[in-house]
Coordinates of C-alpha atoms in Angstrom, one line a residue:
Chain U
X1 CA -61.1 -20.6 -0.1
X2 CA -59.2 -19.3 -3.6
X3 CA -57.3 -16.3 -2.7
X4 CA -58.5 -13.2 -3.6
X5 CA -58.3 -12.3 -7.3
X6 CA -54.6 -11.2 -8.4
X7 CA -54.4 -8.8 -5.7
X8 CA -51.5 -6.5 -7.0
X9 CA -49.2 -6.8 -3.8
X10 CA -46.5 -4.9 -5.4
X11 CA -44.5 -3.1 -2.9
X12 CA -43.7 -0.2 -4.2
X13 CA -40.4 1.9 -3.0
X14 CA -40.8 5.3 -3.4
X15 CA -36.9 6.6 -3.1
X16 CA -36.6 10.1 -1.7
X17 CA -34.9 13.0 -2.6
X18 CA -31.7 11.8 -0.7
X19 CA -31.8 8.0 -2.0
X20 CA -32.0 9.4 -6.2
X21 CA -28.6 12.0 -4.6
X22 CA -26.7 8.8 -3.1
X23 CA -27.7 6.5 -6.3
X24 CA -26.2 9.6 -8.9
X25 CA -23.2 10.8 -7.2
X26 CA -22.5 6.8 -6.5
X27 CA -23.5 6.0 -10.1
X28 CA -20.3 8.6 -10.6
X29 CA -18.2 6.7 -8.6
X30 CA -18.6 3.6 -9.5
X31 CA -18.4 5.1 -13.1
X32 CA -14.8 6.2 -12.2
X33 CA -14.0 2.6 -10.2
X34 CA -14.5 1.2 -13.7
X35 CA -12.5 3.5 -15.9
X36 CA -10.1 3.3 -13.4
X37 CA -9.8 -0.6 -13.9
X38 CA -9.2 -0.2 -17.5
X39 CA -5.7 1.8 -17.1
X40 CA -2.9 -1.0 -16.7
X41 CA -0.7 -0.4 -13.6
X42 CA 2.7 -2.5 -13.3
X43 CA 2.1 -3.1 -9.4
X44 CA -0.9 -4.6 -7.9
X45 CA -3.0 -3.0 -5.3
X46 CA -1.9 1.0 -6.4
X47 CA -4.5 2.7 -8.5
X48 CA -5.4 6.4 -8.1
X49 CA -8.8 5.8 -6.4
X50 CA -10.2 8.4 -8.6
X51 CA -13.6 7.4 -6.9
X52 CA -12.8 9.0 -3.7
X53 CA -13.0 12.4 -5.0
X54 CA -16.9 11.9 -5.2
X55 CA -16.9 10.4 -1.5
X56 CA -14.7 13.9 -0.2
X57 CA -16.9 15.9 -2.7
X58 CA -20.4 14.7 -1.1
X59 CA -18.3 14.5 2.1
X60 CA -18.2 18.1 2.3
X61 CA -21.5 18.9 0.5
X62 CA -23.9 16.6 1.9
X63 CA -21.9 15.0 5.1
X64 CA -20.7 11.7 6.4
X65 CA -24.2 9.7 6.1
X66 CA -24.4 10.0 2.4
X67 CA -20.5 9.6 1.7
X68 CA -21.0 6.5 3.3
X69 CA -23.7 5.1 1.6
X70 CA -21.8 6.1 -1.7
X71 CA -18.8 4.8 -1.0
X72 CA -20.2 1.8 0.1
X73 CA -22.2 1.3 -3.2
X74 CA -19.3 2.2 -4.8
X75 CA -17.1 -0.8 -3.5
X76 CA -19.8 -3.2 -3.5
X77 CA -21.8 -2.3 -7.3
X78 CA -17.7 -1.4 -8.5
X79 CA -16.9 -5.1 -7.6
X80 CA -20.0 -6.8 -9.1
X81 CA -18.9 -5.1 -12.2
X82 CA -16.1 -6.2 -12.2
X83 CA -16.7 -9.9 -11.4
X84 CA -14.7 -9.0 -7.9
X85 CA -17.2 -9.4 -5.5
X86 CA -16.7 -11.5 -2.5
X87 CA -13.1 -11.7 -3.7
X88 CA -10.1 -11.2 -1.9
X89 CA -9.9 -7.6 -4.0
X90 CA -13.2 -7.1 -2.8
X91 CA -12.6 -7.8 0.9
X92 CA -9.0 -5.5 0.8
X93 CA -11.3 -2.7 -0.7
X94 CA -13.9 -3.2 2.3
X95 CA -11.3 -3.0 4.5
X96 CA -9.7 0.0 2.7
X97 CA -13.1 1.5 2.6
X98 CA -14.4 1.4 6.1
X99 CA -11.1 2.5 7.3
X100 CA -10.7 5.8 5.5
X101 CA -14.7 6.5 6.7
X102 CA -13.8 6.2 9.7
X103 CA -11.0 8.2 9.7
X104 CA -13.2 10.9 8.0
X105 CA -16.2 10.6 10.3
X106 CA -13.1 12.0 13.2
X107 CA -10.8 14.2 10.4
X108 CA -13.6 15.8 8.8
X109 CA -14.7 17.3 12.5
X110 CA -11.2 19.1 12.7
X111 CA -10.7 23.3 12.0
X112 CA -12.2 23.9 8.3
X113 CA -9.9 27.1 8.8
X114 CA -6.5 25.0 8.9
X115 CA -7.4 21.4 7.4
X116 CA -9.2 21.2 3.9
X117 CA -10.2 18.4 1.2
X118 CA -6.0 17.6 0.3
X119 CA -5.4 16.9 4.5
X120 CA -8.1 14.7 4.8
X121 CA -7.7 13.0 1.6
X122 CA -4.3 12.0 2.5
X123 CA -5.2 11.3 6.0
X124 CA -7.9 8.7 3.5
X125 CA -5.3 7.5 1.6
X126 CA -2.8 6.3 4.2
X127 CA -6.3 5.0 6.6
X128 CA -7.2 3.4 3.0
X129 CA -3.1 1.3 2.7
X130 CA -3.0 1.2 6.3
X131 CA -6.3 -1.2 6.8
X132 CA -5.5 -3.0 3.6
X133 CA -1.8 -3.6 4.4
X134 CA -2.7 -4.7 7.7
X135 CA -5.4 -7.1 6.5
X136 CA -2.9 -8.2 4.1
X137 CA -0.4 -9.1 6.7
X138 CA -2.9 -10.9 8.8
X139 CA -4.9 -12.8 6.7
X140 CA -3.6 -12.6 2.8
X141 CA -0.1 -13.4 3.4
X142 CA 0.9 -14.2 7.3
X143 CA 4.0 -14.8 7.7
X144 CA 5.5 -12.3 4.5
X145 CA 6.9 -9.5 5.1
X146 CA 5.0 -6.2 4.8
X147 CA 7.5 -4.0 6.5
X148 CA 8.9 -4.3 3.0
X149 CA 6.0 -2.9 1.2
X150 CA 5.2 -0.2 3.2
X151 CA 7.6 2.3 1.8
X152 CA 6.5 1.8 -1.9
X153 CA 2.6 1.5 -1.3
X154 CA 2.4 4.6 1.5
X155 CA 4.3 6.5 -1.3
X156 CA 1.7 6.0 -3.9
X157 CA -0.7 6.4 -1.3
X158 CA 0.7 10.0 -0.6
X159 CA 0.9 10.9 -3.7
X160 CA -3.0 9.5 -5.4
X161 CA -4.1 11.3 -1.7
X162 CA -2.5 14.5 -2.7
X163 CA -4.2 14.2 -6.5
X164 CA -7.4 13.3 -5.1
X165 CA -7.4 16.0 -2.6
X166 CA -6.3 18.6 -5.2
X167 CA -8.6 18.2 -7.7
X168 CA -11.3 17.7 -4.9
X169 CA -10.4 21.2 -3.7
X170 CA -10.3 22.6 -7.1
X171 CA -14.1 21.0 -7.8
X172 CA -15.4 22.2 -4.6
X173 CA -13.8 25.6 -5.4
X174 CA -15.6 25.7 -8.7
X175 CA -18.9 24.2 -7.2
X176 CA -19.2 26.3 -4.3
X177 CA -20.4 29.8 -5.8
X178 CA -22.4 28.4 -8.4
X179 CA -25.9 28.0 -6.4
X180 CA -25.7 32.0 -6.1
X181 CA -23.9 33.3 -9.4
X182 CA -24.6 30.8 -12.0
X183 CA -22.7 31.9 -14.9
X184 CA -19.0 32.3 -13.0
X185 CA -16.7 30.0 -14.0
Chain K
X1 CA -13.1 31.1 3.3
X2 CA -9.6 31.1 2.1
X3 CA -9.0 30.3 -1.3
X4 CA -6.1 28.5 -1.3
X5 CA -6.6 24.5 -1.9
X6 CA -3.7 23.5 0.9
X7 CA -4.5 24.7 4.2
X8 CA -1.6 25.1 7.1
X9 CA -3.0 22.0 8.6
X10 CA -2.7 20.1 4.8
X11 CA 0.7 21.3 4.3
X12 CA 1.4 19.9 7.9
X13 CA -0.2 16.3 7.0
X14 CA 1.6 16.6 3.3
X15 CA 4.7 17.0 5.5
X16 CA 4.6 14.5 8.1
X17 CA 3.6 12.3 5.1
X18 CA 6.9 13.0 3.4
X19 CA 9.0 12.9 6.9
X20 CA 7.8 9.1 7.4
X21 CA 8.2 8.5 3.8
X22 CA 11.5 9.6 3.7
X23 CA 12.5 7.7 6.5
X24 CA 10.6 4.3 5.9
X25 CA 12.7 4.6 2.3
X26 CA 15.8 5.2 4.1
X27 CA 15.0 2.0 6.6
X28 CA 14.6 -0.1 3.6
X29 CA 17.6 1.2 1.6
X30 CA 19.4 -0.1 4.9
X31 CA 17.7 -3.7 5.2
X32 CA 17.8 -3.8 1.1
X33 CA 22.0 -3.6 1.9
X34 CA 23.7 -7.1 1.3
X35 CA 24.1 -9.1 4.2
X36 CA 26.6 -12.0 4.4
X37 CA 25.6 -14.8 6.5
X38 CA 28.6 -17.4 7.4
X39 CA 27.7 -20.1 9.5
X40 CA 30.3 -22.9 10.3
X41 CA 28.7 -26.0 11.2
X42 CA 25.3 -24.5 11.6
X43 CA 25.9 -21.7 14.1
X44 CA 25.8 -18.3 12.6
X45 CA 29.8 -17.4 13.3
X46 CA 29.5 -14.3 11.2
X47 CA 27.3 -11.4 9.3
X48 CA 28.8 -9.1 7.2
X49 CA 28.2 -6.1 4.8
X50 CA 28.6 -6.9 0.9
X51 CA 29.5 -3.1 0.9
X52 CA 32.4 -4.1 2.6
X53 CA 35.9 -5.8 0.5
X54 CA 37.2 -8.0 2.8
X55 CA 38.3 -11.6 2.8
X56 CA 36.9 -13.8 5.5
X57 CA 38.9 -16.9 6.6
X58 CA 36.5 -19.5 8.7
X59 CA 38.5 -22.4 10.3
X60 CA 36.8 -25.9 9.7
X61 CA 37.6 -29.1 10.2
X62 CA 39.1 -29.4 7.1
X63 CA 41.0 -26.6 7.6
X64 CA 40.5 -22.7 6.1
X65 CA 37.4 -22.1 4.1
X66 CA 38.2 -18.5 2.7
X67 CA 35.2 -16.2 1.9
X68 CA 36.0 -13.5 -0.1
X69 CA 33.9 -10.2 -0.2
X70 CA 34.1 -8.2 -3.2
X71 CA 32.2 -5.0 -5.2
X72 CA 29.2 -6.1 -3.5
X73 CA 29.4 -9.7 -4.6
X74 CA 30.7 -12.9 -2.4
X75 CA 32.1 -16.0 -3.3
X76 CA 34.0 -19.0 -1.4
X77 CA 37.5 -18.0 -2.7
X78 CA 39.4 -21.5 -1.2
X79 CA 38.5 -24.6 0.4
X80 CA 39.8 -27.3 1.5
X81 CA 37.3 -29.4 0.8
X82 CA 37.7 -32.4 -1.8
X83 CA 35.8 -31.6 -4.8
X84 CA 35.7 -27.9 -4.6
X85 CA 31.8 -27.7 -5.2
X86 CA 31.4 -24.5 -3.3
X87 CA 34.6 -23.0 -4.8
X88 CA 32.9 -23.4 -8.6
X89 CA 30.2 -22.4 -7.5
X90 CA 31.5 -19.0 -7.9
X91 CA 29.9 -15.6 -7.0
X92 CA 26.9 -15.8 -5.2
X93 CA 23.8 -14.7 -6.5
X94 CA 21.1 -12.9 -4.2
X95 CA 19.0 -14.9 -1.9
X96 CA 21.7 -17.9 -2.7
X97 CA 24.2 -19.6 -0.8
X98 CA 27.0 -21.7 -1.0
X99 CA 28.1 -25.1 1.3
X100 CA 31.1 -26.1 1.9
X101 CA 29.7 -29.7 3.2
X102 CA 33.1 -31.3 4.3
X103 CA 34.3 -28.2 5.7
X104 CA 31.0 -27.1 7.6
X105 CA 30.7 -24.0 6.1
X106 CA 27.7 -22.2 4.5
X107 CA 28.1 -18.6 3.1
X108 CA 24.6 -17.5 2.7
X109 CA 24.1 -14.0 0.5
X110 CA 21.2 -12.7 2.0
X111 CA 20.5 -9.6 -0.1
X112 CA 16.6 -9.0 -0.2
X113 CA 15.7 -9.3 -3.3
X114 CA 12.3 -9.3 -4.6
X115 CA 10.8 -12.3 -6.2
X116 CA 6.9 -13.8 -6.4
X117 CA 7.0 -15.4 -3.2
X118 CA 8.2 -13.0 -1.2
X119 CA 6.2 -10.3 -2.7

């Protein structure tokens, strides 16, 4: 019995409101993963991590489910881009990754009144160096001595957690009246 | 909603940030400080500072190996042994050491310094 003629079995996908919001704003973060790999830094492994301003940003706007899912994106479309993927790089940026979610999914439940985007980014950042310092001393380089590191590499995470938090608070500031007065700047 | 981008709780994280910064620096300018290792036939018999001038005289077989400590460098000042190889050897570069083979000493500068394989 022949099959039936050419049956068009295409499954189509139809991606909801949320799925085109998680593929822009992680579009924009992979966008800045990339830019970011084209400025030269002397040390390995510290780079602003401009991309986690867009996972606070939709952090605070649309929640932790979608700054997952753009984060996540992020690290794994920012290291096919980049020929990283699967790569030790890649696997330190997982690690980094999950971490600082996590540590959002409990931050991001304290007082709004006395913690805002600059506490929780840095409580990111050091999540972020903490995993991947950790994973570094366990399975990169066993044996070598982290303790060293730490003081140079929590440093720079302090202070590209303090940027990103800034300038996340300073877009959230600018973002938050628009919806009802759309010409304020 | 205030307006301010750094909430008391921020300032609080920033804070504690700096705190453990400042004192995981401080730890490291410590362990960064020269040691001096001097062992005599094996066993450690002495660590000292680099920071400290001071002439260190370790009895051997031989006789006296003196170790001399100096502006932060160290050398094997005398030594009995025959051919003097640890003497010429001169002031000891970081991570390096010296041996005194026929007297049993080593003089190890164990300043940390940082190099591909330990970084």
């Amino acid at each position: 019995m022949p099959p039936p003629a050419m049956t068009p079995s295409t499954i189509e996908l139809i991606p909801s409101q949320e799925d085109r919001r998680i593929a822009g704003l992680a579009a924009a973060a992979i966008g800045l993963t990339l830019a970011e790999a084209a400025i030269p830094l002397p040390i390995p492994g510290i780079k602003p991590g401009l991309a986690n301003i867009v996972t606070l940003l939709v952090l605070y706007r649309y929640g932790w489910r979608t700054a997952a899912w753009v984060a996540g994106l992020r690290i794994v479309a920012g290291a096919l881009a980049l020929g990283q993927f699967l790569t030790p790089a890649f696997i330190l940026s997982l690690a980094g990754g999950v971490m600082s979610l996590a540590v959002l999914a409990a931050a991001m439940h304290l007082p709004a009144r006395w913690f805002g985007p600059v506490g929780l980014s840095l409580l990111a950042a050091f999540a972020h160096i903490g995993a991947q310092l950790w994973l570094v001393d366990v399975w990169l380089l066993p044996g070598a001595s982290i303790l060293g590191l730490l003081p140079l590499f929590l440093s720079a995470a302090w202070l590209t957690g303090l940027g990103n938090g800034l300038a996340t608070a300073h877009l959230l500031a600018k973002a938050r009246p628009s919806p009802l007065t759309e010409s304020s700047s | 909603m205030a307006a301010s981008a750094l909430r008391p709780g921020d300032w609080l994280i920033a804070g504690a940030g700096v705190i453990m910064l400042g004192a995981l620096w401080l730890r490291q300018a410590d362990s960064l400080e020269g040691q001096v290792v001097i062992r005599q036939d094996g066993q450690v018999m002495q660590t000292a500072s680099l920071r400290l001038n001071r002439v260190i005289e370790v009895a051997g077989p031989l006789g006296i190996s003196r170790i001399e400590i100096q502006a932060g460098r160290v050398r094997v000042a005398a030594d009995p042994s025959p051919r003097q190889l640890c003497v010429r050897q001169g002031w000891i570069p970081a991570g390096g050491a010296a041996v005194c083979l026929p007297n049993r000493v080593s003089v190890e500068n164990a300043a940390a310094g940082y190099d591909t394989l330990n970084y």
